[in-house]
CSV table of C-alpha atoms and ligand atoms in Angstrom, one decimal:
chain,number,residue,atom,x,y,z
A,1,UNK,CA,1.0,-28.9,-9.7
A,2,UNK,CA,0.3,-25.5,-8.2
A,3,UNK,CA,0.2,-24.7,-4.1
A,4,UNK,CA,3.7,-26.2,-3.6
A,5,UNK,CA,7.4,-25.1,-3.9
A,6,UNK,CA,9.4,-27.8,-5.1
A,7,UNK,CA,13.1,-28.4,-4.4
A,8,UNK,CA,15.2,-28.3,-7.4
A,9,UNK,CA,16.7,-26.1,-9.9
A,10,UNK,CA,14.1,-24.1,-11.7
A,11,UNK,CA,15.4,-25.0,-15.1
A,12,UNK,CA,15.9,-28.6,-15.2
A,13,UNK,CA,12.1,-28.4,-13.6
A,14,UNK,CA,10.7,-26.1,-16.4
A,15,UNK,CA,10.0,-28.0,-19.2
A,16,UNK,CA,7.7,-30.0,-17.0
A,17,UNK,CA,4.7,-26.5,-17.1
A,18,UNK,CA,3.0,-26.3,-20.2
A,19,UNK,CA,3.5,-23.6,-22.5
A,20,UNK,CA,1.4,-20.2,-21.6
A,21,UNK,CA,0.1,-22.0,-18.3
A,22,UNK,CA,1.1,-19.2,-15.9
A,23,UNK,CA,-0.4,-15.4,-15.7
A,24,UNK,CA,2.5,-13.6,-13.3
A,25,UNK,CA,5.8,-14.8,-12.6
A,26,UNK,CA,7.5,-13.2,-10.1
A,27,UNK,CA,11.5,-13.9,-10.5
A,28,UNK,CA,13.8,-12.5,-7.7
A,29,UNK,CA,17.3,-14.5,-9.0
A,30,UNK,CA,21.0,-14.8,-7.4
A,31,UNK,CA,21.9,-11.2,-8.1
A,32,UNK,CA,25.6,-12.6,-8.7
A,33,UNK,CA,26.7,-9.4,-6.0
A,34,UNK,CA,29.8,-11.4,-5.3
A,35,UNK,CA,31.8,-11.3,-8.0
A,36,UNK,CA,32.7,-11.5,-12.0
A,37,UNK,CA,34.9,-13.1,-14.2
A,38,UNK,CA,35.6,-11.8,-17.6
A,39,UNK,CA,33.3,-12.2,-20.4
A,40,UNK,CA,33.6,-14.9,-23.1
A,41,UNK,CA,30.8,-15.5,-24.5
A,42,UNK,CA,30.7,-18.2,-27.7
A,43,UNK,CA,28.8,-18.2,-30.2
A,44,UNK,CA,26.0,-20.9,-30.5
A,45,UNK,CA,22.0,-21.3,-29.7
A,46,UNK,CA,20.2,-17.6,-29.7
A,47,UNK,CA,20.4,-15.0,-32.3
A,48,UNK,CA,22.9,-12.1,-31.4
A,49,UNK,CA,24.7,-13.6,-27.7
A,50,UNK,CA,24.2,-17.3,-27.9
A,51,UNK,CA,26.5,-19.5,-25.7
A,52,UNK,CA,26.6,-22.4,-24.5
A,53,UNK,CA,24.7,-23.0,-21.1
A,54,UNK,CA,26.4,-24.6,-18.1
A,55,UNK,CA,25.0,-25.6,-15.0
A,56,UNK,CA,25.1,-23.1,-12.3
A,57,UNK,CA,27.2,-23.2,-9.4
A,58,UNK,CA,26.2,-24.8,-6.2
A,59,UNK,CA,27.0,-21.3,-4.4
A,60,UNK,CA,24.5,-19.6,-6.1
A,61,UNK,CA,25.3,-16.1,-5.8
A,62,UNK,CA,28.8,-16.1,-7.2
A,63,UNK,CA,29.1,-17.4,-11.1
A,64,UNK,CA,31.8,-16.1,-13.8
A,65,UNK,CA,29.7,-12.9,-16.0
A,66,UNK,CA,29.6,-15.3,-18.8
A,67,UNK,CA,27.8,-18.5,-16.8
A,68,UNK,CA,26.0,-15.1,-15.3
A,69,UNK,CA,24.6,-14.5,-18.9
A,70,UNK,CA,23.9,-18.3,-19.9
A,71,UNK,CA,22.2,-18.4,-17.0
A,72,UNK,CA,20.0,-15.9,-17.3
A,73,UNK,CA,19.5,-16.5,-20.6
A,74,UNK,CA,18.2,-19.7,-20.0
A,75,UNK,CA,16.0,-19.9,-16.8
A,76,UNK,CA,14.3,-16.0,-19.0
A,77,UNK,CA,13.4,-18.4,-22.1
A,78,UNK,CA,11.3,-20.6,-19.8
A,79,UNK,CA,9.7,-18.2,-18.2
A,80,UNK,CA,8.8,-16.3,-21.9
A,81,UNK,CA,8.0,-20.0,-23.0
A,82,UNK,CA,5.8,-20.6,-19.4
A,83,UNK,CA,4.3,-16.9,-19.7
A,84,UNK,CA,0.5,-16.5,-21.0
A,85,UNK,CA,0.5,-13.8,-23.5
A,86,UNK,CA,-1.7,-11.7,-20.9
A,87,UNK,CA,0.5,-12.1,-18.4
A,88,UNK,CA,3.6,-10.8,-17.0
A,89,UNK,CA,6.8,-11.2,-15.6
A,90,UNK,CA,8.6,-8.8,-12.7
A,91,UNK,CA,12.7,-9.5,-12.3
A,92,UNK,CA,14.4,-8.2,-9.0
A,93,UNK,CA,18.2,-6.7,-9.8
A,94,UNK,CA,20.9,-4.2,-8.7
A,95,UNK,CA,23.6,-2.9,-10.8
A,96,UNK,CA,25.4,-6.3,-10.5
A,97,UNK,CA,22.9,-8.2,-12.5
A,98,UNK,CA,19.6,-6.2,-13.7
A,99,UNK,CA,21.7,-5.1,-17.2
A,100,UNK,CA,22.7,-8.6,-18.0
A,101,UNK,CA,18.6,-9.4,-17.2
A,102,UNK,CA,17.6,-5.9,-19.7
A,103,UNK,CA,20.0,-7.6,-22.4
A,104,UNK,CA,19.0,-11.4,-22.0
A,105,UNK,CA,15.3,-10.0,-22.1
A,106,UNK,CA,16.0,-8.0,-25.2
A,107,UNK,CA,17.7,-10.8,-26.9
A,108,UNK,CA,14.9,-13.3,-26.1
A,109,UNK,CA,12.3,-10.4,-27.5
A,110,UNK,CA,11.0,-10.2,-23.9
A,111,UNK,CA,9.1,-6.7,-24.2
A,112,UNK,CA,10.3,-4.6,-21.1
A,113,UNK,CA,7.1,-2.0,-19.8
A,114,UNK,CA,8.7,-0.2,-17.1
A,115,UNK,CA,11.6,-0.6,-15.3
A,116,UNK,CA,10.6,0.4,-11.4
A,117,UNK,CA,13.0,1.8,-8.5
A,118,UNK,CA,12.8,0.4,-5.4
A,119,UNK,CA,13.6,3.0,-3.1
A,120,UNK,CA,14.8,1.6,0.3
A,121,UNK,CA,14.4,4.4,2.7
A,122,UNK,CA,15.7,2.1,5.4
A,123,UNK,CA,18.8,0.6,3.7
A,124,UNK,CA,21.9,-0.1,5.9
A,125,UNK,CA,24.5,2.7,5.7
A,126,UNK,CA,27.6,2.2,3.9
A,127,UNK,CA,30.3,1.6,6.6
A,128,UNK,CA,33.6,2.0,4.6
A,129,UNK,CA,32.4,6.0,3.4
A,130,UNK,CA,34.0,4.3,0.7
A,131,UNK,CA,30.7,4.9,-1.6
A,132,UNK,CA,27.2,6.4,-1.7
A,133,UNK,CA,25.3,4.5,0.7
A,134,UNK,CA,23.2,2.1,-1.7
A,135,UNK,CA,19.7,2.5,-0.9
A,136,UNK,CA,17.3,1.4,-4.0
A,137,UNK,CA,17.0,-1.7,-6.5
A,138,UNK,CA,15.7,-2.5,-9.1
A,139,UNK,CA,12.3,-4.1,-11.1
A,140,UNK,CA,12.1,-4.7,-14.4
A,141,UNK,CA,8.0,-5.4,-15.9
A,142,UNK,CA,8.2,-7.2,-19.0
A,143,UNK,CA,5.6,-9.2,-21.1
A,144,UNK,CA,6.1,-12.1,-22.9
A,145,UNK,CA,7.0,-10.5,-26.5
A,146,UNK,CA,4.5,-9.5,-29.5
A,147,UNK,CA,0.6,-8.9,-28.5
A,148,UNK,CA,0.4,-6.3,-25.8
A,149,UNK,CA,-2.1,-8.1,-24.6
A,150,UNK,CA,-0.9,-8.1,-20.8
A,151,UNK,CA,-3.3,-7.1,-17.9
A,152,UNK,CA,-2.5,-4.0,-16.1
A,153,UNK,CA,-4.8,-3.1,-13.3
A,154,UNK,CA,-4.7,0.5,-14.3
A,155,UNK,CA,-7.5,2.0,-11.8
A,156,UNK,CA,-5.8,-0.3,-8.6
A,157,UNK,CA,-2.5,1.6,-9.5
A,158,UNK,CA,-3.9,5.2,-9.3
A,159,UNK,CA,-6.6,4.3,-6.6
A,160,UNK,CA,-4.9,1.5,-4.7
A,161,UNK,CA,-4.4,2.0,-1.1
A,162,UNK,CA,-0.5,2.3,-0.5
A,163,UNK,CA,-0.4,5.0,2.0
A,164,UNK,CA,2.8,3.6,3.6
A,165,UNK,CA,5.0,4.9,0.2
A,166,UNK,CA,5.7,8.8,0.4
A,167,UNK,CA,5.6,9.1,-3.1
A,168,UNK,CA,2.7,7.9,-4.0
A,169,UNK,CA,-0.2,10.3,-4.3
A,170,UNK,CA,-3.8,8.9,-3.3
A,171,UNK,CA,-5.3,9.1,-6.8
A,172,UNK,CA,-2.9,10.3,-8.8
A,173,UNK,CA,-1.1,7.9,-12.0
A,174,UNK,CA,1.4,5.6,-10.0
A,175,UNK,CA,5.3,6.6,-10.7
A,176,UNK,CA,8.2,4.2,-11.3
A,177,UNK,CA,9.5,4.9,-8.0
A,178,UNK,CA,8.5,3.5,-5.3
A,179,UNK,CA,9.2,4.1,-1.5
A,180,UNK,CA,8.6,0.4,0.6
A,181,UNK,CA,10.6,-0.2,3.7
A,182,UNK,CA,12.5,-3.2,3.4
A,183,UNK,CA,11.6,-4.6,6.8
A,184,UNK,CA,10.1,-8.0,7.2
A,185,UNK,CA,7.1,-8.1,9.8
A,186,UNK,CA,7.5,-11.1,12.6
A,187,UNK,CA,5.6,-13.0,10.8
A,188,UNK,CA,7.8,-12.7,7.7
A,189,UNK,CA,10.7,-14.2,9.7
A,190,UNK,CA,8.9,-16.3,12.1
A,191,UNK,CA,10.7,-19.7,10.7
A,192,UNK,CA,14.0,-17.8,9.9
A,193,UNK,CA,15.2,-16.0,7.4
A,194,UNK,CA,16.6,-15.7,4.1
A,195,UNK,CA,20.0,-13.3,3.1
A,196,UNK,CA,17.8,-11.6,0.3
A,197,UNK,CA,14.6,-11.7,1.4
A,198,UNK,CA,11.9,-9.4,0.1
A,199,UNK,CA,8.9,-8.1,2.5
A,200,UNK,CA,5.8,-9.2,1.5
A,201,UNK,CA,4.5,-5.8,1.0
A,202,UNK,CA,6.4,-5.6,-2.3
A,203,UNK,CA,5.2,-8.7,-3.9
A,204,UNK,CA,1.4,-8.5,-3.1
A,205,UNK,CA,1.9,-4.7,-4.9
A,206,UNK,CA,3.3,-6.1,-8.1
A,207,UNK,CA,0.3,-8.9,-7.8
A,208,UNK,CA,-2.3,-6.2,-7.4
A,209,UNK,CA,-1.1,-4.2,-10.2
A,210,UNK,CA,-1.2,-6.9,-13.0
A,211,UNK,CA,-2.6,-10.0,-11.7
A,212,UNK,CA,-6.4,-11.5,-10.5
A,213,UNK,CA,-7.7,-13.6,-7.9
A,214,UNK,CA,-7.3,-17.5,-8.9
A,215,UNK,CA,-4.3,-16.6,-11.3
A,216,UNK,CA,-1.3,-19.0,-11.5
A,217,UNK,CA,2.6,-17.2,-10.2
A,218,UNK,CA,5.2,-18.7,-11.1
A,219,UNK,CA,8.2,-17.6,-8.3
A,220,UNK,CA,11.7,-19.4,-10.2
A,221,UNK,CA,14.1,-19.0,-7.2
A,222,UNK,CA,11.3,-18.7,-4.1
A,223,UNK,CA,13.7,-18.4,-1.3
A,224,UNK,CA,11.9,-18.0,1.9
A,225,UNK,CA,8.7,-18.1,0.0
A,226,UNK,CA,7.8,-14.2,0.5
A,227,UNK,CA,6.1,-14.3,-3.3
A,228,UNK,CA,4.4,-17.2,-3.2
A,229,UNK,CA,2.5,-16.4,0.3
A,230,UNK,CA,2.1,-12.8,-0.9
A,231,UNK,CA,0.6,-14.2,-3.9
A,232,UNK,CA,-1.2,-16.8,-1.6
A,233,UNK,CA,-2.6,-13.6,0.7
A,234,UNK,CA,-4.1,-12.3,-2.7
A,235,UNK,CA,-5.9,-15.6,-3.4
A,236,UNK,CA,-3.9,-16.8,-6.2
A,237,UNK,CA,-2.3,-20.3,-7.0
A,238,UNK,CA,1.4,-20.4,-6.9
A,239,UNK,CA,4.1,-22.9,-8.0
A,240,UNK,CA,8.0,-22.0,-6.4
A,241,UNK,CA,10.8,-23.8,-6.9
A,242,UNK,CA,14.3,-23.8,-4.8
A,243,UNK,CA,17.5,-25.6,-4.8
A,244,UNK,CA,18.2,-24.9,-1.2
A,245,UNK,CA,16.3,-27.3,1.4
A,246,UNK,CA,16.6,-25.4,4.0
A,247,UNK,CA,14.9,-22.7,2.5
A,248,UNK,CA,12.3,-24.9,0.9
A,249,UNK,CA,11.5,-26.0,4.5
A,250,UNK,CA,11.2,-22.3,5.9
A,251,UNK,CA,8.7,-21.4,2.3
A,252,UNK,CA,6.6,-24.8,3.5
A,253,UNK,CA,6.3,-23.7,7.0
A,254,UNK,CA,5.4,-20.2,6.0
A,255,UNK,CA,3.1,-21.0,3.5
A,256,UNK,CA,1.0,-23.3,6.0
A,257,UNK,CA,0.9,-20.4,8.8
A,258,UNK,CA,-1.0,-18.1,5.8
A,259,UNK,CA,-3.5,-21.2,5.3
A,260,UNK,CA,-2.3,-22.1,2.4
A,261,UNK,CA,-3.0,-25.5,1.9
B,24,LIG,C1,17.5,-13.8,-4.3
B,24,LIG,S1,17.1,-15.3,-3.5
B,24,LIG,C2,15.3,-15.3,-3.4
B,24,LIG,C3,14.8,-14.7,-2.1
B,24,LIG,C4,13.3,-14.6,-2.0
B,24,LIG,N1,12.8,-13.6,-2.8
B,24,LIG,C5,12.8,-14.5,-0.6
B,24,LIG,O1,12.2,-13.4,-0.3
B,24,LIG,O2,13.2,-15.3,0.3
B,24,LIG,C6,17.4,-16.4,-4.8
B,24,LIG,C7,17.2,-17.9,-4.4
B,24,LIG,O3,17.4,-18.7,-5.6
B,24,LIG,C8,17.8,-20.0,-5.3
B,24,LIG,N2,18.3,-20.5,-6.5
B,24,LIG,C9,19.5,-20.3,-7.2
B,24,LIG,N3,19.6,-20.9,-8.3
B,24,LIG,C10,18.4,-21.6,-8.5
B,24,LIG,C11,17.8,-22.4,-9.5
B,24,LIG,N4,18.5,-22.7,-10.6
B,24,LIG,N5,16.6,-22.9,-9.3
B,24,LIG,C12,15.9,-22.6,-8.2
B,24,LIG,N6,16.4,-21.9,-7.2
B,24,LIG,C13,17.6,-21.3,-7.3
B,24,LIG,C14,18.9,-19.7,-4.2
B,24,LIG,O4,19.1,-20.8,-3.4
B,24,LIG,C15,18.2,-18.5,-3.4
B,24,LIG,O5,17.5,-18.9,-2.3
């Protein structure tokens, strides 16, 4: 089942991976950055928020807070479900989205271990002056719950070679914030590119830090496939899924110009 990124909506795919089957998932979901409705949540399935899940929207970046919340909700208690109990599980987010992600986690007993900073020294200014011009998001590290039993490659963090980051100090304890450009090499965007994509770079530095080589990854919402060729570039097996085509098409055609077979 691994090496391939199938098109289709993660959660209706899910329940087709065995329990504990993957070591890293690397989940970089619709941010929701559009907009919000108000909340109303009802009661139902999961202890303290519940609710009852409704498919998401076919735009997939703009859902009503609540659907926001059932949504994360639910594609979070696959990956738990999916999630060995030595591996983990790294959530991309911005203010929109990452505190509905820290609270769904919570709720599902998803154990948070850091929450990173991705600092963006290159981020596009903000052209209204209207605000501070955004330039980090976030990561949230979590395990699967109980057991701390998840693998952190403690002596690639401090002695790792990341000499492009300005705050990282060659043999000293890696912080929680971290300095990557955001640009994507020509390479990256060689069969077009994706509205949020993430440079390589980033992926393959969450991969080093808690994964090995022949592990499974798990990418939820793959995108352009940037995580599951970065995870392919550090010789492990990936599975991806997408609901966009056209996207699925550009992750193929990437994924076959790294070798991956
Ligand atoms: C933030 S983007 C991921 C970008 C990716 N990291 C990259 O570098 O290209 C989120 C992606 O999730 C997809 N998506 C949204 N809902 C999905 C679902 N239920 N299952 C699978 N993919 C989904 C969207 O089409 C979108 O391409």
């Amino acid at each position: 089942m691994t090496q391939r990124v199938y098109n289709g909506n993660f959660m209706e795919m899910a329940p087709s991976l065995p329990d504990k089957s993957v070591d890293i998932i690397i989940a970089d979901p619709p941010y929701n950055a559009s907009k919000g409705g108000a909340w109303s949540v009802e009661s139902g399935a999961l202890p303290g928020i519940g609710g009852r899940w409704k498919k998401i929207s076919e735009v997939w970046d703009d859902m009503p807070l609540n659907d926001y919340l059932a949504f994360t909700l639910r594609w979070l208690d696959e990956a738990r479900r999916v999630l060995k109990q030595t591996g983990s599980m790294w959530v991309h987010g911005t203010y929109h989205n990452i505190g509905i992600i820290n609270v769904a986690m919570q709720t599902l007993r998803i154990e948070i271990i850091n929450e990173i900073v991705w600092y963006k020294r290159n981020s596009f200014p903000n052209l209204s002056g209207r605000r501070i011009t955004a330039s980090h998001e976030t990561i949230l590290w979590a395990h699967r719950g109980g057991r701390r039993d998840y693998r952190f490659n403690y002596e690639q963090s401090k002695f790792g070679n990341y000499s492009d980051d300005r705050l990282k100090s060659p043999g000293r304890q890696m912080r929680t914030v971290w300095d990557i450009p955001n640009n994507k090499s020509r390479e990256e965007l060689a069969f077009g590119a994706h509205p949020a994509q993430k440079p390589e770079r980033l992926s393959r530095r969450l991969i080093q830090l808690s994964a090995q080589p022949g592990d499974v990854c798990l990418v939820p919402f793959a995108g352009s496939g940037s995580e599951c060729v970065g995870a392919h570039k550090e010789g492990l097996r990936f599975i991806g899924f997408e609901t966009d085509e056209n996207y699925v098409e550009i992750s193929r055609r990437r994924l076959s110009a790294a070798g991956a077979p």
